[in-house]
Amino acid sequence: AIFLQVLSKRIKVEDVLYSLLIGRTIVIVGGPLSAHEVAASAKVLALFAPRKFGDFLWFEDQRFDVLDNSCLNAAAVIGYVDEHRTKDFGLPSSVRKKASVLNVETGDFTGPCYGGSLLKQTSQRIRLLEENEALLAVISSVFADIEYVAHTWVLLTANARKTESKAFAKQKQLTNCDLAILKVRRTLSNYCYLVRAAWAR
């Protein structure tokens, strides 16, 4: 319910989920009075962060120490509380260049913009929810649809069926943004295959 309230601030949810799905670290920022919203938002997004087989749930829900680039390598989502209310929440320019930043107080989001079909109308679907309705169920439904498309696309590309994969991409109206998401899924699928092969030896 808390994260749903954050999303109600006219955030384009598709942009946030796009950063998450392509493996770009998301830093969720707020001041001391919004620390609860920061933590809740980080926890929800971390549930859906792509990760390799065996990885832990890699996120920080409430960080108070200053961020640097090394932090971005270890976490998909970081909740950062700026106790001193400094400019740009005290985030170094190097962090702001490499990470997407979501301000829970204003709803401002800086990061790559999404344009495609996989996440289409996600914002609209979420805004139809009442405060006590299941946000996780809606996001899970969106991700399940993506997983189906990704599974089919990965099979086609893995078997070098170029004509069929192109036809499938055209049918699903996949854009460069969508393909970026699917390529991350393919990388994770390949990693899982190698892990299973190693275990089978």
mmCIF file of C-alpha atoms in Angstrom:
data_model
loop_
_atom_site.group_PDB
_atom_site.id
_atom_site.type_symbol
_atom_site.label_atom_id
_atom_site.label_comp_id
_atom_site.label_asym_id
_atom_site.label_seq_id
_atom_site.Cartn_x
_atom_site.Cartn_y
_atom_site.Cartn_z
ATOM 1 C CA ALA A 1 0.000 0.000 0.000
ATOM 2 C CA ILE A 2 2.880 2.381 0.768
ATOM 3 C CA PHE A 3 4.562 1.800 -2.590
ATOM 4 C CA LEU A 4 1.197 2.201 -4.308
ATOM 5 C CA GLN A 5 0.948 5.660 -2.730
ATOM 6 C CA VAL A 6 4.414 6.484 -4.059
ATOM 7 C CA LEU A 7 3.408 5.380 -7.555
ATOM 8 C CA SER A 8 0.275 7.520 -7.378
ATOM 9 C CA LYS A 9 2.501 10.611 -7.688
ATOM 10 C CA ARG A 10 2.274 10.370 -11.467
ATOM 11 C CA ILE A 11 5.420 8.308 -11.788
ATOM 12 C CA LYS A 12 5.725 6.578 -15.138
ATOM 13 C CA VAL A 13 5.998 3.059 -13.778
ATOM 14 C CA GLU A 14 7.165 1.699 -17.127
ATOM 15 C CA ASP A 15 10.384 3.737 -16.896
ATOM 16 C CA VAL A 16 11.112 2.464 -13.385
ATOM 17 C CA LEU A 17 10.495 -1.182 -14.289
ATOM 18 C CA TYR A 18 12.519 -0.797 -17.476
ATOM 19 C CA SER A 19 15.591 0.272 -15.500
ATOM 20 C CA LEU A 20 15.045 -2.664 -13.171
ATOM 21 C CA LEU A 21 14.691 -5.202 -15.987
ATOM 22 C CA ILE A 22 17.776 -4.114 -17.916
ATOM 23 C CA GLY A 23 19.914 -4.362 -14.795
ATOM 24 C CA ARG A 24 20.407 -0.656 -14.150
ATOM 25 C CA THR A 25 20.633 0.042 -10.419
ATOM 26 C CA ILE A 26 17.738 2.061 -9.027
ATOM 27 C CA VAL A 27 18.427 4.418 -6.135
ATOM 28 C CA ILE A 28 15.281 5.387 -4.251
ATOM 29 C CA VAL A 29 15.794 8.624 -2.362
ATOM 30 C CA GLY A 30 13.970 10.579 0.297
ATOM 31 C CA GLY A 31 14.497 12.560 3.467
ATOM 32 C CA PRO A 32 14.138 11.390 7.085
ATOM 33 C CA LEU A 33 10.368 11.935 7.078
ATOM 34 C CA SER A 34 9.947 9.649 4.063
ATOM 35 C CA ALA A 35 12.350 6.919 5.212
ATOM 36 C CA HIS A 36 9.464 4.457 5.523
ATOM 37 C CA GLU A 37 8.403 5.074 1.919
ATOM 38 C CA VAL A 38 12.006 4.673 0.754
ATOM 39 C CA ALA A 39 12.340 1.292 2.467
ATOM 40 C CA ALA A 40 8.954 -0.004 1.294
ATOM 41 C CA SER A 41 9.622 0.994 -2.316
ATOM 42 C CA ALA A 42 13.068 -0.611 -2.309
ATOM 43 C CA LYS A 43 11.709 -3.883 -0.938
ATOM 44 C CA VAL A 44 8.932 -4.142 -3.523
ATOM 45 C CA LEU A 45 11.193 -3.403 -6.488
ATOM 46 C CA ALA A 46 13.878 -5.768 -5.207
ATOM 47 C CA LEU A 47 11.395 -8.642 -5.394
ATOM 48 C CA PHE A 48 11.342 -8.295 -9.169
ATOM 49 C CA ALA A 49 15.000 -7.521 -9.823
ATOM 50 C CA PRO A 50 16.552 -9.968 -12.306
ATOM 51 C CA ARG A 51 19.267 -12.021 -10.674
ATOM 52 C CA LYS A 52 21.326 -15.078 -11.423
ATOM 53 C CA PHE A 53 20.580 -18.493 -9.994
ATOM 54 C CA GLY A 54 21.894 -18.628 -6.440
ATOM 55 C CA ASP A 55 22.067 -14.867 -5.955
ATOM 56 C CA PHE A 56 20.665 -13.450 -2.755
ATOM 57 C CA LEU A 57 17.943 -10.812 -2.773
ATOM 58 C CA TRP A 58 20.414 -8.039 -3.451
ATOM 59 C CA PHE A 59 19.185 -4.701 -2.214
ATOM 60 C CA GLU A 60 19.516 -2.182 0.583
ATOM 61 C CA ASP A 61 16.242 -0.817 1.868
ATOM 62 C CA GLN A 62 17.567 1.989 4.075
ATOM 63 C CA ARG A 63 21.062 3.292 3.579
ATOM 64 C CA PHE A 64 22.287 6.419 5.348
ATOM 65 C CA ASP A 65 25.962 6.362 4.319
ATOM 66 C CA VAL A 66 27.050 8.280 1.240
ATOM 67 C CA LEU A 67 26.808 6.282 -1.983
ATOM 68 C CA ASP A 68 29.631 5.714 -4.439
ATOM 69 C CA ASN A 69 30.066 3.687 -7.628
ATOM 70 C CA SER A 70 31.130 0.557 -5.762
ATOM 71 C CA CYS A 71 27.688 0.394 -4.129
ATOM 72 C CA LEU A 72 26.047 0.164 -7.542
ATOM 73 C CA ASN A 73 27.913 -3.027 -8.393
ATOM 74 C CA ALA A 74 26.488 -4.901 -5.437
ATOM 75 C CA ALA A 75 22.801 -3.994 -5.480
ATOM 76 C CA ALA A 76 19.916 -3.799 -7.925
ATOM 77 C CA VAL A 77 17.921 -1.454 -5.694
ATOM 78 C CA ILE A 78 19.160 0.896 -2.984
ATOM 79 C CA GLY A 79 16.964 2.878 -0.641
ATOM 80 C CA TYR A 80 18.911 5.976 0.355
ATOM 81 C CA VAL A 81 17.814 8.353 3.109
ATOM 82 C CA ASP A 82 19.471 11.760 3.033
ATOM 83 C CA GLU A 83 19.431 12.949 6.630
ATOM 84 C CA HIS A 84 20.938 16.334 5.781
ATOM 85 C CA ARG A 85 18.616 17.301 2.901
ATOM 86 C CA THR A 86 21.542 18.207 0.656
ATOM 87 C CA LYS A 87 21.324 19.126 -3.015
ATOM 88 C CA ASP A 88 20.574 16.111 -5.241
ATOM 89 C CA PHE A 89 20.252 14.121 -2.006
ATOM 90 C CA GLY A 90 24.025 14.066 -1.728
ATOM 91 C CA LEU A 91 24.387 11.703 -4.688
ATOM 92 C CA PRO A 92 27.690 12.129 -6.549
ATOM 93 C CA SER A 93 27.382 12.908 -10.256
ATOM 94 C CA SER A 94 29.067 9.586 -11.076
ATOM 95 C CA VAL A 95 26.276 7.728 -9.256
ATOM 96 C CA ARG A 96 23.561 9.777 -10.944
ATOM 97 C CA LYS A 97 25.058 8.923 -14.339
ATOM 98 C CA LYS A 98 25.181 5.178 -13.738
ATOM 99 C CA ALA A 99 21.986 4.696 -11.727
ATOM 100 C CA SER A 100 18.338 5.601 -12.131
ATOM 101 C CA VAL A 101 17.001 7.747 -9.288
ATOM 102 C CA LEU A 102 13.444 7.759 -7.928
ATOM 103 C CA ASN A 103 12.427 10.502 -5.495
ATOM 104 C CA VAL A 104 9.582 9.186 -3.329
ATOM 105 C CA GLU A 105 8.677 12.670 -2.119
ATOM 106 C CA THR A 106 8.135 14.341 -5.483
ATOM 107 C CA GLY A 107 7.729 11.372 -7.818
ATOM 108 C CA ASP A 108 10.625 12.614 -9.968
ATOM 109 C CA PHE A 109 12.491 9.884 -11.822
ATOM 110 C CA THR A 110 15.747 10.177 -13.734
ATOM 111 C CA GLY A 111 16.762 7.281 -15.915
ATOM 112 C CA PRO A 112 16.244 5.856 -19.392
ATOM 113 C CA CYS A 113 12.776 6.294 -20.862
ATOM 114 C CA TYR A 114 10.889 3.202 -21.934
ATOM 115 C CA GLY A 115 9.105 2.877 -25.234
ATOM 116 C CA GLY A 116 7.748 -0.515 -26.185
ATOM 117 C CA SER A 117 5.008 -3.092 -25.844
ATOM 118 C CA LEU A 118 6.109 -5.413 -23.019
ATOM 119 C CA LEU A 119 5.382 -2.890 -20.265
ATOM 120 C CA LYS A 120 2.678 -1.015 -22.119
ATOM 121 C CA GLN A 121 -0.192 0.299 -19.973
ATOM 122 C CA THR A 122 1.414 -0.837 -16.704
ATOM 123 C CA SER A 123 0.910 2.627 -15.192
ATOM 124 C CA GLN A 124 -2.719 2.621 -16.252
ATOM 125 C CA ARG A 125 -3.346 -0.806 -14.737
ATOM 126 C CA ILE A 126 -1.722 0.179 -11.447
ATOM 127 C CA ARG A 127 -3.646 3.443 -11.162
ATOM 128 C CA LEU A 128 -6.913 1.533 -11.393
ATOM 129 C CA LEU A 129 -6.075 -0.141 -8.083
ATOM 130 C CA GLU A 130 -7.586 0.941 -4.822
ATOM 131 C CA GLU A 131 -5.239 1.479 -1.887
ATOM 132 C CA ASN A 132 -5.908 -1.940 -0.353
ATOM 133 C CA GLU A 133 -5.703 -3.924 -3.596
ATOM 134 C CA ALA A 134 -2.849 -6.197 -4.582
ATOM 135 C CA LEU A 135 -0.130 -4.203 -6.326
ATOM 136 C CA LEU A 136 2.206 -7.194 -6.306
ATOM 137 C CA ALA A 137 -0.361 -9.276 -8.188
ATOM 138 C CA VAL A 138 -0.548 -6.704 -10.982
ATOM 139 C CA ILE A 139 3.230 -6.382 -11.309
ATOM 140 C CA SER A 140 3.577 -10.181 -11.165
ATOM 141 C CA SER A 141 1.040 -10.488 -13.973
ATOM 142 C CA VAL A 142 2.993 -8.021 -16.124
ATOM 143 C CA PHE A 143 6.232 -9.881 -15.456
ATOM 144 C CA ALA A 144 4.620 -13.252 -16.199
ATOM 145 C CA ASP A 145 3.632 -11.959 -19.635
ATOM 146 C CA ILE A 146 7.192 -10.741 -20.187
ATOM 147 C CA GLU A 147 8.583 -14.107 -19.109
ATOM 148 C CA TYR A 148 6.405 -15.896 -21.657
ATOM 149 C CA VAL A 149 7.628 -13.633 -24.461
ATOM 150 C CA ALA A 150 11.221 -13.920 -23.244
ATOM 151 C CA HIS A 151 11.068 -17.722 -23.091
ATOM 152 C CA THR A 152 9.813 -17.985 -26.670
ATOM 153 C CA TRP A 153 12.263 -15.388 -27.978
ATOM 154 C CA VAL A 154 15.231 -17.020 -26.217
ATOM 155 C CA LEU A 155 14.343 -20.419 -27.697
ATOM 156 C CA LEU A 156 14.114 -18.990 -31.196
ATOM 157 C CA THR A 157 17.359 -17.036 -30.983
ATOM 158 C CA ALA A 158 19.242 -19.850 -29.239
ATOM 159 C CA ASN A 159 18.375 -22.201 -32.090
ATOM 160 C CA ALA A 160 19.426 -19.618 -34.684
ATOM 161 C CA ARG A 161 15.932 -19.416 -36.132
ATOM 162 C CA LYS A 162 16.415 -15.857 -37.341
ATOM 163 C CA THR A 163 13.417 -15.679 -39.651
ATOM 164 C CA GLU A 164 11.062 -16.959 -36.977
ATOM 165 C CA SER A 165 12.550 -14.763 -34.253
ATOM 166 C CA LYS A 166 12.142 -11.685 -36.464
ATOM 167 C CA ALA A 167 8.557 -12.651 -37.251
ATOM 168 C CA PHE A 168 7.877 -13.171 -33.546
ATOM 169 C CA ALA A 169 9.389 -9.784 -32.681
ATOM 170 C CA LYS A 170 7.253 -8.126 -35.346
ATOM 171 C CA GLN A 171 4.108 -9.889 -34.148
ATOM 172 C CA LYS A 172 4.733 -8.755 -30.567
ATOM 173 C CA GLN A 173 5.737 -5.257 -31.767
ATOM 174 C CA LEU A 174 9.017 -5.462 -29.887
ATOM 175 C CA THR A 175 11.112 -2.297 -29.818
ATOM 176 C CA ASN A 176 14.782 -1.775 -28.982
ATOM 177 C CA CYS A 177 13.751 -1.238 -25.356
ATOM 178 C CA ASP A 178 11.911 -4.566 -25.337
ATOM 179 C CA LEU A 179 14.868 -6.344 -26.924
ATOM 180 C CA ALA A 180 17.167 -4.899 -24.255
ATOM 181 C CA ILE A 181 14.928 -6.516 -21.619
ATOM 182 C CA LEU A 182 14.855 -9.830 -23.479
ATOM 183 C CA LYS A 183 18.637 -9.886 -23.895
ATOM 184 C CA VAL A 184 19.044 -9.649 -20.124
ATOM 185 C CA ARG A 185 16.641 -12.583 -19.772
ATOM 186 C CA ARG A 186 18.699 -14.527 -22.336
ATOM 187 C CA THR A 187 21.910 -13.849 -20.415
ATOM 188 C CA LEU A 188 20.312 -15.128 -17.215
ATOM 189 C CA SER A 189 18.953 -18.198 -19.032
ATOM 190 C CA ASN A 190 22.404 -18.996 -20.415
ATOM 191 C CA TYR A 191 23.928 -18.607 -16.960
ATOM 192 C CA CYS A 192 21.358 -20.968 -15.430
ATOM 193 C CA TYR A 193 22.047 -23.500 -18.192
ATOM 194 C CA LEU A 194 25.777 -23.424 -17.415
ATOM 195 C CA VAL A 195 25.089 -23.835 -13.699
ATOM 196 C CA ARG A 196 22.836 -26.836 -14.323
ATOM 197 C CA ALA A 197 25.421 -28.356 -16.666
ATOM 198 C CA ALA A 198 28.133 -27.940 -14.042
ATOM 199 C CA TRP A 199 25.966 -29.598 -11.398
ATOM 200 C CA ALA A 200 25.225 -32.503 -13.747
ATOM 201 C CA ARG A 201 28.903 -33.382 -14.142
#
